[in-house]
Coordinates of C-alpha atoms in Angstrom, one line a residue:
M850 CA -53.5 295.7 197.7
R851 CA -55.2 292.4 198.2
L852 CA -56.3 289.3 196.3
E853 CA -60.0 288.9 195.4
A854 CA -61.4 285.5 194.3
I855 CA -63.0 285.3 190.9
A856 CA -66.2 283.2 191.0
N857 CA -66.4 282.3 187.3
P858 CA -63.2 283.0 185.4
S859 CA -63.8 283.6 181.7
A860 CA -62.5 281.2 179.0
A861 CA -60.1 283.9 177.8
R862 CA -58.6 284.2 181.3
R863 CA -58.4 280.4 181.8
L864 CA -56.7 279.9 178.5
G865 CA -54.9 283.2 177.9
L866 CA -52.9 283.3 181.1
P867 CA -51.3 279.8 180.7
A868 CA -50.5 280.7 177.1
L869 CA -48.8 283.8 178.4
A870 CA -46.9 281.7 180.9
I871 CA -45.5 279.5 178.0
A872 CA -44.6 282.6 176.0
A873 CA -42.8 284.0 179.0
T874 CA -40.9 280.8 179.3
M875 CA -39.8 281.0 175.7
L876 CA -38.6 284.5 176.2
V877 CA -36.5 283.4 179.2
A878 CA -35.0 280.6 177.1
M879 CA -34.0 283.1 174.4
L880 CA -32.5 285.4 177.0
L881 CA -30.5 282.5 178.5
A882 CA -29.2 281.6 175.0
L883 CA -28.2 285.2 174.4
I884 CA -26.3 285.2 177.7
A885 CA -24.5 282.0 176.7
G886 CA -23.3 283.8 173.5
A887 CA -25.5 282.0 171.0
N888 CA -28.2 283.0 168.6
P889 CA -31.5 282.6 170.5
L890 CA -33.5 281.7 167.4
A891 CA -30.8 279.2 166.3
V892 CA -30.8 277.6 169.8
L893 CA -34.6 277.1 169.7
G894 CA -34.3 275.8 166.2
Q895 CA -31.7 273.3 167.3
I896 CA -33.8 272.1 170.2
A897 CA -36.8 271.6 167.9
K898 CA -34.6 269.7 165.4
G899 CA -33.0 267.6 168.1
A900 CA -36.5 266.6 169.4
L901 CA -38.4 266.2 166.1
G902 CA -35.9 266.5 163.3
S903 CA -35.8 262.8 162.4
K904 CA -37.6 259.5 163.0
L905 CA -35.0 258.5 165.6
A906 CA -35.4 261.9 167.4
I907 CA -39.2 261.6 167.5
L908 CA -39.0 258.0 168.9
E909 CA -36.4 259.1 171.5
T910 CA -38.7 261.9 172.6
L911 CA -41.6 259.6 173.0
N912 CA -39.4 257.2 174.8
R913 CA -38.3 259.9 177.2
A914 CA -41.9 261.0 177.6
T915 CA -43.1 257.5 178.8
P916 CA -42.1 257.8 182.5
L917 CA -43.1 261.5 182.5
I918 CA -46.6 260.6 181.5
F919 CA -46.9 258.1 184.4
T920 CA -45.4 260.5 187.0
G921 CA -47.4 263.4 185.6
L922 CA -50.6 261.4 185.9
A923 CA -49.6 260.4 189.5
V924 CA -49.1 264.1 190.5
A925 CA -52.3 265.2 188.6
V926 CA -54.5 262.7 190.4
A927 CA -53.1 263.5 193.8
F928 CA -53.0 267.3 193.4
R929 CA -56.6 267.3 192.1
A930 CA -57.6 266.1 195.6
R931 CA -55.2 268.5 197.2
L932 CA -53.0 265.6 198.2
W933 CA -49.5 267.0 197.7
N934 CA -47.6 263.9 196.6
I935 CA -44.0 265.0 196.2
G936 CA -42.8 261.4 196.4
A937 CA -43.4 260.2 192.9
E938 CA -39.6 259.5 192.7
A939 CA -39.8 257.1 195.6
Q940 CA -42.8 255.3 194.2
L941 CA -41.0 255.1 190.8
Y942 CA -38.1 253.3 192.4
A943 CA -40.5 251.0 194.3
G944 CA -42.0 249.9 191.0
A945 CA -38.5 249.4 189.6
I946 CA -37.4 247.2 192.5
I947 CA -40.5 245.0 192.1
A948 CA -39.8 244.7 188.3
V949 CA -36.3 243.3 189.2
V950 CA -37.5 241.1 192.1
L951 CA -40.2 239.4 189.9
G952 CA -38.4 239.7 186.6
T953 CA -35.1 237.9 187.3
G954 CA -36.5 234.4 187.6
A955 CA -39.0 234.6 190.5
L956 CA -41.8 234.4 187.9
G957 CA -41.8 233.0 184.4
G958 CA -44.1 232.4 181.5
P959 CA -46.5 234.8 179.7
L960 CA -48.0 236.2 182.9
V961 CA -44.8 237.6 184.3
L962 CA -45.3 241.0 182.7
P963 CA -48.9 241.7 183.9
L964 CA -48.2 240.2 187.3
S965 CA -45.0 242.3 187.8
A966 CA -46.8 245.4 186.6
L967 CA -49.7 244.8 189.1
A968 CA -47.2 244.1 191.9
A969 CA -45.3 247.3 191.1
M970 CA -48.5 249.3 191.3
L971 CA -49.3 247.7 194.7
A972 CA -45.8 248.6 195.9
G973 CA -46.1 252.2 194.8
A974 CA -49.6 252.4 196.3
A975 CA -48.4 251.0 199.6
L976 CA -45.5 253.5 199.7
L977 CA -47.9 256.4 199.5
L978 CA -50.4 254.8 201.9
G979 CA -48.3 255.6 204.9
P980 CA -48.1 259.3 204.3
V981 CA -51.8 259.6 203.6
L982 CA -52.7 257.7 206.8
L983 CA -50.4 260.0 208.8
K984 CA -52.1 263.0 207.2
T985 CA -55.7 261.8 207.8
R986 CA -55.1 260.3 211.3
L987 CA -52.5 262.6 212.8
G988 CA -52.5 265.7 210.6
V989 CA -48.9 265.1 209.5
D990 CA -47.9 267.2 206.4
E991 CA -47.7 264.9 203.4
V992 CA -45.3 267.2 201.6
V993 CA -42.6 266.4 204.3
T994 CA -43.3 262.7 204.5
T995 CA -43.4 262.1 200.7
L996 CA -40.4 264.2 200.1
L997 CA -38.3 262.4 202.7
L998 CA -39.4 259.0 201.3
N999 CA -37.6 259.9 198.1
F1000 CA -34.2 260.0 199.9
I1001 CA -35.0 256.8 201.9
M1002 CA -35.8 254.9 198.7
L1003 CA -32.6 256.1 197.0
L1004 CA -30.6 254.8 200.0
L1005 CA -32.5 251.5 199.9
V1006 CA -31.8 251.1 196.2
G1007 CA -28.1 251.8 196.8
Y1008 CA -28.0 249.1 199.5
L1009 CA -29.8 246.6 197.3
L1010 CA -27.5 247.3 194.4
E1011 CA -24.4 246.8 196.6
G1012 CA -25.9 243.7 198.3
P1013 CA -28.8 241.3 197.5
M1014 CA -29.6 242.6 194.0
K1015 CA -26.0 243.2 192.8
D1016 CA -25.2 241.5 189.4
P1017 CA -22.4 239.1 190.0
M1018 CA -21.4 239.5 186.3
G1019 CA -21.6 243.3 186.4
M1020 CA -17.8 243.7 186.9
G1021 CA -18.3 245.6 190.1
W1022 CA -20.8 248.2 188.7
P1023 CA -23.8 248.9 191.1
K1024 CA -26.6 247.4 189.0
S1025 CA -29.0 244.5 189.4
T1026 CA -29.2 241.2 187.7
P1027 CA -30.7 241.6 184.2
L1028 CA -34.4 240.7 183.6
I1029 CA -35.2 237.5 181.9
P1030 CA -36.6 237.9 178.3
E1031 CA -40.2 237.1 179.3
A1032 CA -40.1 240.0 181.8
R1033 CA -39.1 242.6 179.1
L1034 CA -41.6 244.8 177.3
P1035 CA -41.2 244.4 173.5
R1036 CA -40.1 247.2 171.3
I1037 CA -42.8 249.0 169.2
V1038 CA -40.2 249.5 166.5
D1039 CA -37.6 246.8 166.0
G1040 CA -34.1 248.0 166.4
L1041 CA -35.1 251.2 168.3
R1042 CA -35.6 252.0 171.9
L1043 CA -39.3 252.9 172.0
H1044 CA -41.2 250.2 173.8
W1045 CA -44.8 249.3 174.6
G1046 CA -44.6 251.1 177.9
F1047 CA -45.5 254.3 175.9
A1048 CA -48.7 252.7 174.7
L1049 CA -49.5 251.7 178.3
A1050 CA -48.9 255.3 179.4
I1051 CA -51.4 256.5 176.8
I1052 CA -54.0 253.9 178.0
A1053 CA -53.4 255.0 181.6
A1054 CA -54.0 258.6 180.7
V1055 CA -57.3 257.8 179.1
A1056 CA -58.3 255.6 182.0
V1057 CA -57.6 258.4 184.5
W1058 CA -59.6 260.8 182.4
V1059 CA -62.5 258.4 182.4
I1060 CA -62.2 257.9 186.2
Q1061 CA -62.1 261.7 186.8
T1062 CA -65.0 262.6 184.5
R1063 CA -67.3 259.5 184.4
T1064 CA -67.2 257.9 187.8
T1065 CA -68.3 258.6 191.4
L1066 CA -64.7 258.5 192.6
G1067 CA -63.7 261.1 190.1
F1068 CA -66.5 263.4 191.3
E1069 CA -65.5 262.8 194.9
I1070 CA -61.8 263.6 194.1
R1071 CA -62.8 266.9 192.5
A1072 CA -65.2 267.8 195.3
V1073 CA -62.6 267.1 198.0
G1074 CA -60.0 269.1 196.1
Q1075 CA -62.2 272.1 195.7
N1076 CA -63.6 272.2 199.3
P1077 CA -63.0 269.3 201.7
E1078 CA -65.2 270.8 204.4
A1079 CA -68.1 271.2 202.0
A1080 CA -67.5 267.7 200.7
R1081 CA -67.6 266.4 204.3
F1082 CA -70.8 268.3 205.1
A1083 CA -72.4 266.7 202.0
G1084 CA -71.6 263.3 203.4
M1085 CA -68.6 262.3 201.4
P1086 CA -66.0 260.2 203.2
V1087 CA -63.1 262.7 202.7
N1088 CA -60.5 260.5 204.4
A1089 CA -61.5 257.5 202.4
V1090 CA -61.3 259.5 199.2
L1091 CA -57.8 260.7 200.0
V1092 CA -56.7 257.1 200.6
K1093 CA -58.2 255.9 197.3
T1094 CA -56.5 258.9 195.6
A1095 CA -53.2 258.0 197.2
L1096 CA -53.5 254.3 196.1
L1097 CA -54.1 255.4 192.5
S1098 CA -51.4 258.0 192.5
G1099 CA -48.8 255.8 194.0
G1100 CA -49.6 253.0 191.6
L1101 CA -49.3 255.2 188.5
A1102 CA -45.9 256.6 189.7
A1103 CA -44.6 253.0 190.2
L1104 CA -45.5 252.1 186.6
A1105 CA -42.9 254.7 185.6
G1106 CA -40.1 252.8 187.3
W1107 CA -41.5 249.4 186.2
S1108 CA -41.7 250.5 182.5
E1109 CA -38.1 251.9 182.6
V1110 CA -36.7 248.7 183.9
A1111 CA -38.9 246.3 181.9
G1112 CA -39.0 248.3 178.7
L1113 CA -35.8 250.3 178.4
K1114 CA -32.9 249.4 180.8
G1115 CA -33.5 245.7 181.5
H1116 CA -31.9 246.2 185.0
L1117 CA -32.0 248.5 187.9
S1118 CA -29.3 251.1 188.6
S1119 CA -29.1 254.0 191.0
D1120 CA -29.3 256.5 188.1
L1121 CA -32.4 255.0 186.6
S1122 CA -34.3 258.2 187.1
P1123 CA -32.7 261.6 186.4
G1124 CA -35.6 263.2 188.4
F1125 CA -38.7 261.8 186.6
G1126 CA -40.7 262.1 189.8
Y1127 CA -39.9 265.8 190.3
T1128 CA -40.3 266.6 186.6
G1129 CA -43.8 264.9 186.8
I1130 CA -44.9 267.9 189.0
I1131 CA -43.9 270.3 186.2
V1132 CA -45.7 268.1 183.6
A1133 CA -48.9 268.0 185.7
M1134 CA -48.9 271.7 186.4
L1135 CA -48.3 272.6 182.7
A1136 CA -51.2 270.4 181.9
L1137 CA -53.4 272.1 184.5
L1138 CA -53.9 268.7 186.1
H1139 CA -55.8 267.4 183.0
P1140 CA -55.0 263.7 182.4
L1141 CA -55.0 264.0 178.6
G1142 CA -53.1 267.3 178.8
V1143 CA -50.4 265.4 180.7
V1144 CA -49.6 263.3 177.6
V1145 CA -49.1 266.5 175.5
T1146 CA -47.0 268.3 178.2
A1147 CA -44.9 265.2 178.9
I1148 CA -44.0 264.9 175.2
F1149 CA -43.3 268.7 175.2
V1150 CA -41.0 268.4 178.2
A1151 CA -39.3 265.3 176.9
G1152 CA -38.7 267.1 173.6
I1153 CA -37.0 270.0 175.5
F1154 CA -34.6 267.6 177.2
V1155 CA -33.9 265.5 174.2
G1156 CA -33.6 268.6 172.0
S1157 CA -31.3 270.3 174.5
D1158 CA -28.9 267.4 174.4
A1159 CA -28.6 267.7 170.6
M1160 CA -28.5 271.5 170.8
S1161 CA -25.6 271.4 173.3
R1162 CA -23.5 269.5 170.9
A1163 CA -24.4 271.7 167.9
A1164 CA -24.4 275.1 169.5
G1165 CA -22.1 274.7 172.4
V1166 CA -24.7 275.9 174.9
P1167 CA -24.9 274.0 178.2
T1168 CA -27.8 271.5 178.6
Y1169 CA -28.6 273.2 181.9
I1170 CA -30.7 275.5 179.8
A1171 CA -33.4 272.8 179.8
D1172 CA -33.5 272.7 183.6
M1173 CA -33.8 276.5 183.7
L1174 CA -36.6 276.3 181.2
M1175 CA -38.5 273.7 183.3
A1176 CA -38.1 275.7 186.5
T1177 CA -39.2 278.9 184.8
A1178 CA -42.2 277.1 183.2
L1179 CA -43.3 275.8 186.6
L1180 CA -43.1 279.2 188.2
C1181 CA -44.9 281.0 185.4
M1182 CA -47.6 278.3 185.3
V1183 CA -48.2 278.5 189.0
L1184 CA -48.5 282.2 188.8
A1185 CA -50.9 281.9 185.8
I1186 CA -53.1 279.4 187.7
L1187 CA -53.2 281.8 190.7
L1188 CA -54.2 284.8 188.6
T1189 CA -56.8 282.6 186.9
R1190 CA -58.6 282.3 190.2
V1191 CA -57.9 285.6 191.8
R1192 CA -57.4 289.2 190.8
V1193 CA -55.3 291.9 192.4
V1194 CA -57.3 294.8 193.7
R1195 CA -56.4 298.0 195.6
G1196 CA -57.8 298.7 199.0

């Protein structure tokens, strides 16, 4: 048996296989619920109710989706050019650190928010610039370098929270000094946690879609991703395209950390991200690397996590079912994408 490339996959194949991947994920979820001793349909119903059953639940789902949109876009942009950015978690924390550095009194006035957002993007872009230069100049695998940067940044955050950034009024807890009011993103709905970072994430998704479909850079990113050697033969500066892609990807991931600090937490802590950078990979893959699809899948994934929290309290099923769901969804979608492009033949 061997794999044979499909030159022009049909629409039914391109849409049907991802749909089957989602259906398979739901079947696995039902099986896990059954193993846990609960009614599978009731568990799925509780997840849906916990994510969408009230105004508060919907807003909390959108709030949880905000960093996932940013990290999903970061991964989608990079993966489209076959730049395997596994370090969105590190870039997220880079943006969070900048939000604290500039938002605790270093800057003031009405420009503190846009300036800190821009600086956060530059920090995330710079963090990914190193791995992409190692890749283009020395051939170093960016999967390894970006993955290791995640752990380096976590150690750096731990050091900062126990040292230079530690809140003297925090009663010993490892967290930073709170942001000044001018450096905080306002709430979309007064009294609730949803902030304007969500609107910024939607704008970012539209902007990335425009870049990918309406600009020369977007065409170059797609060309390099599909066949770098052909792109180089056609005269495209492949290495320069990868650098530009890395700068955009790193900047988007950094906005996830910046928005969490400026919009939700108001300070930096070592548990700021429960894995938003890694979950962004799942979000991007479920969206088939489409920027607008990232918004939909981020809300879906956020709903799974928010709904699982409520389901666990109501049905007594561990919340780890959400992690299993995401892992299964990623594996099924990767297989679906593979079978969209190739077929299994005998001989």
